[in-house]
PDB file of C-alpha atoms in Angstrom:
ATOM      1  CA  MET R  13     101.340  95.312  90.249  1.00 53.00           C
ATOM      2  CA  ASN R  14     101.398  94.417  86.607  1.00 73.00           C
ATOM      3  CA  VAL R  15     103.893  92.116  84.892  1.00 82.00           C
ATOM      4  CA  GLU R  16     105.556  94.981  83.013  1.00 85.00           C
ATOM      5  CA  ARG R  17     106.450  96.754  86.265  1.00 82.00           C
ATOM      6  CA  ILE R  18     107.888  93.558  87.729  1.00 85.00           C
ATOM      7  CA  GLN R  19     110.060  93.121  84.634  1.00 88.00           C
ATOM      8  CA  LYS R  20     111.276  96.720  84.864  1.00 89.00           C
ATOM      9  CA  ALA R  21     112.152  96.339  88.545  1.00 88.00           C
ATOM     10  CA  ASN R  22     114.045  93.106  87.926  1.00 87.00           C
ATOM     11  CA  GLN R  23     115.898  94.676  84.964  1.00 90.00           C
ATOM     12  CA  PHE R  24     116.822  97.679  87.117  1.00 92.00           C
ATOM     13  CA  ALA R  25     118.209  95.358  89.805  1.00 91.00           C
ATOM     14  CA  GLU R  26     120.048  93.169  87.296  1.00 92.00           C
ATOM     15  CA  MET R  27     121.816  96.219  85.824  1.00 94.00           C
ATOM     16  CA  ARG R  28     123.122  96.874  89.344  1.00 95.00           C
ATOM     17  CA  GLY R  29     124.177  93.303  90.027  1.00 94.00           C
ATOM     18  CA  GLN R  30     121.275  92.552  92.363  1.00 92.00           C
ATOM     19  CA  ASN R  31     118.679  89.812  92.381  1.00 86.00           C
ATOM     20  CA  LEU R  32     115.499  91.084  93.989  1.00 81.00           C
ATOM     21  CA  ASN R  33     113.443  88.030  93.052  1.00 77.00           C
ATOM     22  CA  ILE R  34     110.284  90.098  92.626  1.00 80.00           C
ATOM     23  CA  GLN R  35     107.291  87.904  91.876  1.00 80.00           C
ATOM     24  CA  HIS R  36     103.656  88.474  91.085  1.00 84.00           C
ATOM     25  CA  GLY R  37     101.382  86.895  93.651  1.00 88.00           C
ATOM     26  CA  ASP R  38      98.470  87.189  96.028  1.00 94.00           C
ATOM     27  CA  MET R  39      99.204  88.278  99.600  1.00 95.00           C
ATOM     28  CA  ARG R  40      96.261  86.190 100.778  1.00 97.00           C
ATOM     29  CA  SER R  41      97.984  83.003  99.597  1.00 97.00           C
ATOM     30  CA  LEU R  42     101.766  83.296  99.532  1.00 96.00           C
ATOM     31  CA  SER R  43     103.733  80.715  97.563  1.00 93.00           C
ATOM     32  CA  PHE R  44     106.479  80.452 100.193  1.00 95.00           C
ATOM     33  CA  SER R  45     107.005  77.634 102.710  1.00 97.00           C
ATOM     34  CA  ASP R  46     106.147  78.025 106.383  1.00 98.00           C
ATOM     35  CA  GLU R  47     108.801  79.857 108.403  1.00 98.00           C
ATOM     36  CA  SER R  48     110.966  80.459 105.337  1.00 97.00           C
ATOM     37  CA  ILE R  49     111.489  84.240 105.343  1.00 95.00           C
ATOM     38  CA  SER R  50     113.397  86.329 107.900  1.00 96.00           C
ATOM     39  CA  PHE R  51     111.904  89.720 107.054  1.00 94.00           C
ATOM     40  CA  VAL R  52     108.505  90.521 105.573  1.00 94.00           C
ATOM     41  CA  TYR R  53     107.998  94.092 104.407  1.00 91.00           C
ATOM     42  CA  SER R  54     104.643  95.458 103.321  1.00 92.00           C
ATOM     43  CA  TYR R  55     104.456  99.175 102.638  1.00 89.00           C
ATOM     44  CA  ASN R  56     101.384 100.831 101.140  1.00 89.00           C
ATOM     45  CA  SER R  57      99.987  97.571  99.873  1.00 92.00           C
ATOM     46  CA  VAL R  58      98.034  95.526 102.420  1.00 95.00           C
ATOM     47  CA  PHE R  59      95.299  98.131 102.920  1.00 95.00           C
ATOM     48  CA  HIS R  60      94.265  97.946  99.240  1.00 95.00           C
ATOM     49  CA  MET R  61      91.713  95.244 100.008  1.00 97.00           C
ATOM     50  CA  ARG R  62      88.832  94.638 102.360  1.00 98.00           C
ATOM     51  CA  LYS R  63      89.679  94.180 106.018  1.00 98.00           C
ATOM     52  CA  GLU R  64      88.803  90.470 105.981  1.00 98.00           C
ATOM     53  CA  ASP R  65      91.379  90.027 103.193  1.00 98.00           C
ATOM     54  CA  VAL R  66      93.894  92.193 105.066  1.00 98.00           C
ATOM     55  CA  LYS R  67      93.592  89.832 108.040  1.00 98.00           C
ATOM     56  CA  GLN R  68      94.115  86.813 105.773  1.00 98.00           C
ATOM     57  CA  SER R  69      97.185  88.502 104.229  1.00 98.00           C
ATOM     58  CA  ILE R  70      98.679  89.284 107.635  1.00 98.00           C
ATOM     59  CA  ASN R  71      98.172  85.655 108.652  1.00 98.00           C
ATOM     60  CA  GLU R  72     100.005  84.557 105.491  1.00 97.00           C
ATOM     61  CA  MET R  73     102.883  86.927 106.227  1.00 97.00           C
ATOM     62  CA  LYS R  74     103.135  85.522 109.734  1.00 97.00           C
ATOM     63  CA  ARG R  75     102.978  81.950 108.401  1.00 98.00           C
ATOM     64  CA  VAL R  76     106.041  82.432 106.181  1.00 97.00           C
ATOM     65  CA  LEU R  77     107.977  84.398 108.793  1.00 97.00           C
ATOM     66  CA  LYS R  78     110.831  82.543 110.506  1.00 97.00           C
ATOM     67  CA  PRO R  79     110.860  82.393 114.318  1.00 96.00           C
ATOM     68  CA  ASN R  80     112.207  85.718 115.605  1.00 94.00           C
ATOM     69  CA  GLY R  81     111.737  87.197 112.126  1.00 96.00           C
ATOM     70  CA  VAL R  82     110.562  90.767 111.588  1.00 96.00           C
ATOM     71  CA  LEU R  83     107.302  91.877 110.009  1.00 96.00           C
ATOM     72  CA  PHE R  84     106.885  95.495 108.908  1.00 95.00           C
ATOM     73  CA  VAL R  85     103.457  96.614 107.764  1.00 95.00           C
ATOM     74  CA  ASN R  86     101.614  99.901 107.529  1.00 92.00           C
ATOM     75  CA  PHE R  87      97.940 100.760 107.468  1.00 94.00           C
ATOM     76  CA  LEU R  88      95.963 103.825 106.498  1.00 91.00           C
ATOM     77  CA  THR R  89      94.606 105.681 109.502  1.00 89.00           C
ATOM     78  CA  VAL R  90      91.051 106.930 109.903  1.00 91.00           C
ATOM     79  CA  LYS R  91      92.667 110.382 110.216  1.00 85.00           C
ATOM     80  CA  ASP R  92      93.428 110.300 106.490  1.00 85.00           C
ATOM     81  CA  PHE R  93      91.683 113.085 104.599  1.00 83.00           C
ATOM     82  CA  ARG R  94      90.248 110.552 102.120  1.00 88.00           C
ATOM     83  CA  VAL R  95      88.130 108.701 104.679  1.00 93.00           C
ATOM     84  CA  GLY R  96      84.537 108.929 103.511  1.00 95.00           C
ATOM     85  CA  GLU R  97      85.360 109.479  99.845  1.00 95.00           C
ATOM     86  CA  GLY R  98      84.166 107.031  97.217  1.00 97.00           C
ATOM     87  CA  VAL R  99      81.835 104.065  97.459  1.00 98.00           C
ATOM     88  CA  ASP R 100      81.278 103.165 101.127  1.00 98.00           C
ATOM     89  CA  LEU R 101      81.933  99.439 101.653  1.00 98.00           C
ATOM     90  CA  GLY R 102      81.307  99.707 105.413  1.00 98.00           C
ATOM     91  CA  ASP R 103      83.676  99.666 108.413  1.00 98.00           C
ATOM     92  CA  ASN R 104      85.889 102.489 107.058  1.00 98.00           C
ATOM     93  CA  GLN R 105      86.464 100.713 103.745  1.00 98.00           C
ATOM     94  CA  TYR R 106      85.970 102.603 100.493  1.00 98.00           C
ATOM     95  CA  GLU R 107      86.331 102.023  96.804  1.00 98.00           C
ATOM     96  CA  GLN R 108      88.090 105.130  95.574  1.00 96.00           C
ATOM     97  CA  ILE R 109      89.464 106.242  92.237  1.00 94.00           C
ATOM     98  CA  GLU R 110      93.246 106.255  91.873  1.00 88.00           C
ATOM     99  CA  ASP R 111      94.898 106.836  88.489  1.00 86.00           C
ATOM    100  CA  ASN R 112      91.435 106.503  86.906  1.00 92.00           C
ATOM    101  CA  GLU R 113      91.010 102.990  88.383  1.00 91.00           C
ATOM    102  CA  PRO R 114      88.770 101.867  91.264  1.00 96.00           C
ATOM    103  CA  VAL R 115      90.941 100.915  94.255  1.00 95.00           C
ATOM    104  CA  ILE R 116      89.870  99.704  97.697  1.00 97.00           C
ATOM    105  CA  HIS R 117      91.276 101.538 100.712  1.00 97.00           C
ATOM    106  CA  SER R 118      90.715 100.196 104.237  1.00 97.00           C
ATOM    107  CA  TYR R 119      91.286 102.670 107.069  1.00 95.00           C
ATOM    108  CA  TYR R 120      92.103 101.677 110.666  1.00 95.00           C
ATOM    109  CA  ASP R 121      91.748 103.209 114.118  1.00 93.00           C
ATOM    110  CA  TYR R 122      94.996 103.359 116.102  1.00 91.00           C
ATOM    111  CA  ASN R 123      94.423 100.070 117.973  1.00 94.00           C
ATOM    112  CA  GLU R 124      92.183  98.307 115.454  1.00 96.00           C
ATOM    113  CA  ALA R 125      94.884  96.185 113.792  1.00 95.00           C
ATOM    114  CA  ASP R 126      96.510  95.112 117.078  1.00 95.00           C
ATOM    115  CA  ALA R 127      94.447  91.924 117.414  1.00 95.00           C
ATOM    116  CA  MET R 128      96.055  90.558 114.240  1.00 96.00           C
ATOM    117  CA  PHE R 129      99.425  90.655 116.023  1.00 96.00           C
ATOM    118  CA  ASP R 130      98.548  89.386 119.513  1.00 95.00           C
ATOM    119  CA  ASP R 131     100.887  86.411 119.001  1.00 95.00           C
ATOM    120  CA  MET R 132     103.861  88.633 118.141  1.00 95.00           C
ATOM    121  CA  LYS R 133     106.166  90.967 120.038  1.00 93.00           C
ATOM    122  CA  LEU R 134     105.639  94.610 119.143  1.00 91.00           C
ATOM    123  CA  ILE R 135     108.893  96.349 118.265  1.00 92.00           C
ATOM    124  CA  TYR R 136     107.597  99.705 117.114  1.00 89.00           C
ATOM    125  CA  LYS R 137     104.256 101.348 116.500  1.00 89.00           C
ATOM    126  CA  GLU R 138     103.776 104.878 115.294  1.00 85.00           C
ATOM    127  CA  ASP R 139     100.764 106.923 114.334  1.00 83.00           C
ATOM    128  CA  ARG R 140     102.450 109.411 112.093  1.00 76.00           C
ATOM    129  CA  VAL R 141     101.250 112.046 109.741  1.00 68.00           C
ATOM    130  CA  LEU R 142     103.033 112.240 106.428  1.00 69.00           C
ATOM    131  CA  GLU R 143     102.226 115.369 104.538  1.00 70.00           C
ATOM    132  CA  ARG R 144     103.012 114.853 100.918  1.00 68.00           C
ATOM    133  CA  ILE R 145     102.495 117.185  98.040  1.00 69.00           C
ATOM    134  CA  TYR R 146     101.223 115.642  94.833  1.00 66.00           C
ATOM    135  CA  GLU R 147      99.963 117.739  91.940  1.00 72.00           C
ATOM    136  CA  GLY R 148      99.941 120.767  94.222  1.00 75.00           C
ATOM    137  CA  LYS R 149      97.838 119.141  96.958  1.00 72.00           C
ATOM    138  CA  LYS R 150      98.882 118.042 100.440  1.00 68.00           C
ATOM    139  CA  TYR R 151      97.762 114.537 101.371  1.00 63.00           C
ATOM    140  CA  ASP R 152      98.297 111.270 103.256  1.00 58.00           C
ATOM    141  CA  LYS R 153      98.466 109.974 106.786  1.00 54.00           C
ATOM    142  CA  ASP R 154      99.379 106.468 107.796  1.00 56.00           C
ATOM    143  CA  LEU R 155      99.869 104.140 110.728  1.00 54.00           C
ATOM    144  CA  LEU R 156     103.118 102.144 110.900  1.00 54.00           C
ATOM    145  CA  ILE R 157     103.451  98.969 112.939  1.00 51.00           C
ATOM    146  CA  THR R 158     106.488  96.671 113.147  1.00 50.00           C
ATOM    147  CA  TYR R 159     106.366  93.282 114.874  1.00 47.00           C
TER     148      TYR R 159
END
């Protein structure tokens, strides 16, 4: 996310009397203290890096999560129609073009991410297909997991 988008989001919230406290950062090294956040929400973001970095990011999210806190995260599934497109980085990871920019997408089998959450209680896991229409084309499938 670029700085301009963060400013726009904060301005939008401010106009509505809200403080979202949106910050630019790196999911692999969060600037928050251990066990300082009750709810961590990651939607359509964590899979935009290599799987080794995804694992590091998940560990950071768990580090900042308070005891009995909730972590929501989603992954792209290997059922996604884009699997195999772009530069193959191995292990269902691809560099693909999105908005004329190269973007990494890591795709997961249904149980592949589970090991990252062995130390957590699973609340909900769903392998769902979201059919979206963008520029006249149907696309997207994802895997949702909440711990």
